[in-house]
Amino acid sequence: MLNQLTGTEGRPSLRDIIHPWFVPFSEKCSFMEQSNAGVIRINNIPYEVSRAEIFAFLGRSANTLIDRNEPIHILMDRTTSKTNECYVEFASFDEAVTAVTRYQNAIDNNIHVPKIGSRDVEVTISSQAMLMKKLFPIAKGVLWEEMPFRIIRNAPHSWDNFTGFITEEEMTLLCKHVEGYNNPVFSKQCPERAYECMISTVKKYPWHMPEHITIKERDCMYDAGLRMVGQLQRRISKGEKPERLTPQLLSRLAEAILSCPGFSISQKDNVAYRANMPEHKMRDLGQPRFAELWRHLQVLNTKEGVPLDIIEYYIAVVREETTRIADFQGISQQQRLLAEQRSTSNYWGFF
């Protein structure tokens, strides 16, 4: 791809270098689509239920979303940390209906009463709208039932207008649960639940609506995620609750953040570093080399599948050209640019 761009002379034409097919950068949220996965609801689950138990209950034939997409959402009240219910996403609506039908047939034919742990549970068809309402209960002014979701800003009552999908208070409370400040009894019974709640929040957050997401709200979620990754890393190293707080849970949390289109390259690099993520895993998740030097870029990301040499070539072009332009400026302007560069990165030149 790089050879095709640079051609025989080793320098691309202006037409080629700005062609969308070659440019390796994007604002990824703009390419996201709203999920239309089928959803079922499992009610009356025990608080201490694990993700593995939900998978076992559904059976091997259940065609849920792939594991990387985190199809199981065991909802947790961010205030009390109690588990309420579980939602499971399937590859299609028909697959969700099949799962509910299989459950109902087992009851109707007196084969057995499906249980999770010692509890009889209820399985019903649900929807993306209901799942989103439960995951983002404080979000007002969002019509989750519509496709795509619609935002209300001119409601008769101001408190019914949209102000955001999450609040800083919600994220703070979520962190408090893993740090043992809130409801330690629940946290001790099922210490992984708050981390799984963060995974579900990151995966289901409506990133496909970037025009309604502020940098402040995004950074609030990122700060909570980074804080929780560090806390989980420390708890695992101490051998705390090894049957619940596992390296796999840490990997799931870190991967959910790194695969998120809303976080910046530098933010993802901080999470990967704190989680001790291996280099090959970072590359699989689309992280470029020298990601720590992207710290001044708030929303710019790389396109999925773009080769590393193309990314680094474009950065080199930006560095060379901005440096050339800076050299033609007056002394005072050069001093200002150099001072600004010290707070960003000379890897990108004066960009």
Coordinates of N, CA, C and O in Angstrom, one line a residue, residues 97-174:
V97 N -35.6 -15.0 19.6 CA -36.8 -15.7 19.8 C -36.6 -17.2 19.9 O -37.3 -17.9 20.8
T98 N -35.7 -17.8 19.2 CA -35.4 -19.2 19.4 C -34.9 -19.5 20.8 O -35.3 -20.6 21.3
A99 N -34.1 -18.7 21.4 CA -33.7 -18.9 22.8 C -34.8 -18.9 23.7 O -34.9 -19.7 24.6
V100 N -35.7 -17.9 23.6 CA -36.9 -17.9 24.5 C -37.8 -19.1 24.2 O -38.4 -19.6 25.2
T101 N -38.0 -19.4 23.0 CA -38.9 -20.6 22.7 C -38.3 -21.9 23.3 O -39.1 -22.7 23.8
R102 N -37.0 -22.0 23.2 CA -36.4 -23.2 23.8 C -36.6 -23.3 25.3 O -36.9 -24.3 25.9
Y103 N -36.5 -22.1 26.0 CA -36.8 -22.0 27.4 C -38.2 -22.4 27.7 O -38.5 -23.2 28.6
Q104 N -39.2 -21.8 26.9 CA -40.6 -22.0 27.2 C -41.0 -23.5 26.9 O -41.8 -24.1 27.6
N105 N -40.4 -24.1 25.9 CA -40.7 -25.5 25.6 C -40.3 -26.4 26.7 O -40.9 -27.4 27.0
A106 N -39.1 -26.1 27.3 CA -38.6 -26.9 28.5 C -39.6 -26.9 29.6 O -39.8 -27.9 30.3
I107 N -40.3 -25.8 29.8 CA -41.3 -25.7 30.9 C -42.6 -26.4 30.5 O -43.2 -27.1 31.2
D108 N -43.1 -26.1 29.2 CA -44.3 -26.6 28.8 C -44.3 -28.1 28.7 O -45.3 -28.8 28.9
N109 N -43.2 -28.7 28.3 CA -43.1 -30.2 28.2 C -42.6 -30.9 29.4 O -42.4 -32.1 29.4
N110 N -42.5 -30.1 30.5 CA -42.1 -30.6 31.8 C -40.8 -31.4 31.8 O -40.6 -32.4 32.5
I111 N -39.9 -30.9 30.9 CA -38.6 -31.5 30.8 C -37.8 -31.2 32.1 O -37.3 -32.0 32.8
H112 N -37.8 -29.9 32.4 CA -37.2 -29.4 33.6 C -37.5 -27.9 33.8 O -37.9 -27.3 32.8
V113 N -37.4 -27.4 35.0 CA -37.6 -26.0 35.2 C -36.2 -25.3 35.1 O -35.4 -25.6 36.0
P114 N -36.0 -24.5 34.1 CA -34.6 -23.9 34.0 C -34.3 -23.0 35.2 O -35.1 -22.2 35.6
K115 N -33.2 -23.2 35.8 CA -32.7 -22.5 36.9 C -31.3 -21.9 36.7 O -30.6 -22.4 35.9
I116 N -31.1 -20.8 37.4 CA -29.7 -20.3 37.5 C -29.4 -20.3 39.0 O -30.0 -19.6 39.8
G117 N -28.4 -21.2 39.4 CA -28.2 -21.4 40.8 C -29.4 -22.1 41.4 O -29.8 -23.1 40.8
S118 N -30.0 -21.6 42.4 CA -31.1 -22.2 43.0 C -32.4 -21.5 42.7 O -33.5 -21.8 43.2
R119 N -32.4 -20.5 41.8 CA -33.5 -19.7 41.5 C -34.2 -20.1 40.2 O -33.5 -20.3 39.2
D120 N -35.5 -20.1 40.2 CA -36.3 -20.1 38.9 C -36.2 -18.8 38.3 O -36.4 -17.7 38.9
V121 N -35.9 -18.7 37.0 CA -35.7 -17.5 36.3 C -36.8 -17.4 35.2 O -37.4 -18.3 34.8
E122 N -37.0 -16.1 34.8 CA -38.0 -15.9 33.7 C -37.2 -15.3 32.5 O -36.4 -14.4 32.7
V123 N -37.5 -15.9 31.4 CA -36.8 -15.4 30.1 C -37.8 -14.9 29.2 O -38.8 -15.6 28.8
T124 N -37.6 -13.7 28.7 CA -38.6 -13.0 27.8 C -37.8 -12.3 26.7 O -36.7 -11.9 26.9
I125 N -38.5 -12.0 25.6 CA -38.0 -11.2 24.6 C -37.9 -9.8 25.0 O -38.8 -9.3 25.7
S126 N -36.8 -9.1 24.7 CA -36.7 -7.7 25.1 C -36.3 -6.9 23.8 O -36.5 -7.3 22.7
S127 N -35.6 -5.8 24.0 CA -35.2 -4.9 22.9 C -34.0 -4.1 23.2 O -33.6 -4.0 24.4
Q128 N -33.4 -3.6 22.2 CA -32.3 -2.6 22.4 C -32.7 -1.4 23.2 O -32.0 -0.9 24.0
A129 N -34.0 -1.0 22.9 CA -34.5 0.2 23.7 C -34.5 0.0 25.2 O -34.1 0.8 26.0
M130 N -35.0 -1.2 25.6 CA -35.1 -1.5 27.0 C -33.7 -1.7 27.6 O -33.4 -1.2 28.7
L131 N -32.8 -2.3 26.9 CA -31.4 -2.5 27.4 C -30.8 -1.1 27.6 O -30.1 -0.9 28.6
M132 N -30.9 -0.2 26.6 CA -30.3 1.1 26.7 C -30.9 1.9 27.9 O -30.2 2.6 28.6
K133 N -32.2 1.8 28.1 CA -32.9 2.5 29.2 C -32.3 2.0 30.5 O -32.1 2.8 31.4
K134 N -32.1 0.7 30.6 CA -31.6 0.2 31.9 C -30.1 0.5 32.1 O -29.7 0.7 33.2
L135 N -29.3 0.5 31.0 CA -27.9 0.8 31.1 C -27.6 2.3 31.4 O -26.7 2.7 32.1
F136 N -28.5 3.2 30.9 CA -28.3 4.6 31.0 C -29.6 5.2 31.6 O -30.3 6.0 31.0
P137 N -29.9 4.9 32.9 CA -31.2 5.3 33.5 C -31.3 6.8 33.7 O -32.4 7.3 33.8
I138 N -30.2 7.5 33.8 CA -30.3 8.9 34.2 C -30.4 9.7 32.9 O -30.8 10.9 32.9
A139 N -30.2 9.1 31.7 CA -30.2 9.9 30.5 C -31.7 10.3 30.2 O -32.5 9.4 30.0
K140 N -32.0 11.6 30.2 CA -33.3 12.1 29.9 C -33.3 12.6 28.4 O -32.3 13.0 27.9
G141 N -34.5 12.7 27.9 CA -34.6 13.3 26.5 C -34.1 12.5 25.4 O -33.6 13.0 24.4
V142 N -34.1 11.1 25.6 CA -33.6 10.2 24.5 C -34.8 9.3 24.2 O -35.3 8.6 25.1
L143 N -35.2 9.2 23.0 CA -36.2 8.3 22.6 C -35.5 7.0 22.1 O -35.2 6.9 20.9
W144 N -35.3 6.1 23.0 CA -34.6 4.9 22.7 C -35.4 4.0 21.8 O -34.8 3.1 21.1
E145 N -36.7 4.1 21.7 CA -37.5 3.2 20.9 C -37.4 3.5 19.4 O -37.8 2.7 18.6
E146 N -36.9 4.7 19.1 CA -36.8 5.0 17.7 C -35.5 4.6 17.0 O -34.5 4.4 17.7
M147 N -35.5 4.3 15.7 CA -34.3 4.0 15.0 C -34.1 5.0 13.9 O -34.8 5.1 13.0
P148 N -33.0 5.8 14.0 CA -32.0 5.8 15.1 C -32.6 6.5 16.4 O -33.6 7.1 16.3
F149 N -31.8 6.4 17.5 CA -32.3 7.0 18.7 C -32.4 8.5 18.4 O -31.6 9.1 17.7
R150 N -33.4 9.1 19.0 CA -33.7 10.6 18.8 C -33.5 11.4 20.1 O -34.0 10.9 21.2
I151 N -32.9 12.5 20.0 CA -32.7 13.4 21.1 C -33.7 14.5 21.2 O -34.1 15.1 20.2
I152 N -34.2 14.8 22.4 CA -35.2 15.8 22.6 C -34.5 17.0 23.4 O -33.9 16.8 24.4
R153 N -34.7 18.2 22.8 CA -34.1 19.4 23.5 C -35.1 20.5 23.7 O -34.8 21.5 24.2
N154 N -36.3 20.2 23.2 CA -37.4 21.3 23.3 C -38.6 20.7 24.0 O -39.7 21.1 23.7
A155 N -38.4 19.9 25.1 CA -39.5 19.4 25.8 C -40.2 20.5 26.7 O -39.5 21.5 27.0
P156 N -41.5 20.3 27.0 CA -42.2 21.4 27.8 C -41.5 21.6 29.1 O -41.5 22.8 29.6
H157 N -41.0 20.6 29.7 CA -40.3 20.7 31.0 C -38.8 20.6 30.8 O -38.3 19.6 30.2
S158 N -38.0 21.5 31.3 CA -36.6 21.5 31.1 C -35.9 20.2 31.6 O -34.9 19.8 31.0
W159 N -36.4 19.6 32.6 CA -35.8 18.4 33.2 C -36.0 17.2 32.3 O -35.4 16.2 32.5
D160 N -36.9 17.3 31.3 CA -37.0 16.2 30.3 C -36.2 16.4 29.1 O -36.2 15.5 28.2
N161 N -35.4 17.4 29.0 CA -34.5 17.6 27.9 C -33.2 16.9 28.1 O -32.8 16.6 29.2
F162 N -32.5 16.6 27.0 CA -31.3 15.8 27.0 C -30.2 16.7 27.5 O -30.0 17.8 27.1
T163 N -29.4 16.1 28.4 CA -28.2 16.8 29.0 C -27.0 15.9 28.9 O -25.9 16.3 29.3
G164 N -27.1 14.6 28.5 CA -26.0 13.7 28.5 C -26.5 12.3 28.7 O -27.5 12.0 29.3
F165 N -25.6 11.3 28.3 CA -26.0 9.9 28.5 C -25.5 9.4 29.9 O -26.2 8.5 30.5
I166 N -24.5 10.0 30.5 CA -24.0 9.6 31.8 C -23.7 10.8 32.6 O -23.6 11.9 32.0
T167 N -23.4 10.7 33.9 CA -23.0 11.8 34.7 C -21.7 11.5 35.4 O -21.3 10.3 35.5
E168 N -21.0 12.5 35.8 CA -19.7 12.3 36.5 C -20.0 11.5 37.8 O -19.2 10.7 38.3
E169 N -21.1 11.8 38.4 CA -21.5 11.2 39.7 C -21.7 9.7 39.5 O -21.2 8.9 40.4
E170 N -22.3 9.2 38.4 CA -22.4 7.8 38.1 C -21.1 7.1 38.1 O -20.9 6.0 38.6
M171 N -20.2 7.7 37.3 CA -18.9 7.1 37.1 C -18.1 7.1 38.5 O -17.4 6.1 38.7
T172 N -18.2 8.1 39.3 CA -17.6 8.2 40.6 C -18.1 7.1 41.5 O -17.3 6.3 42.1
L173 N -19.4 6.9 41.5 CA -20.0 5.8 42.3 C -19.5 4.4 41.9 O -19.3 3.5 42.7
L174 N -19.4 4.2 40.6 CA -19.0 3.0 40.0 C -17.6 2.6 40.5 O -17.3 1.5 40.9

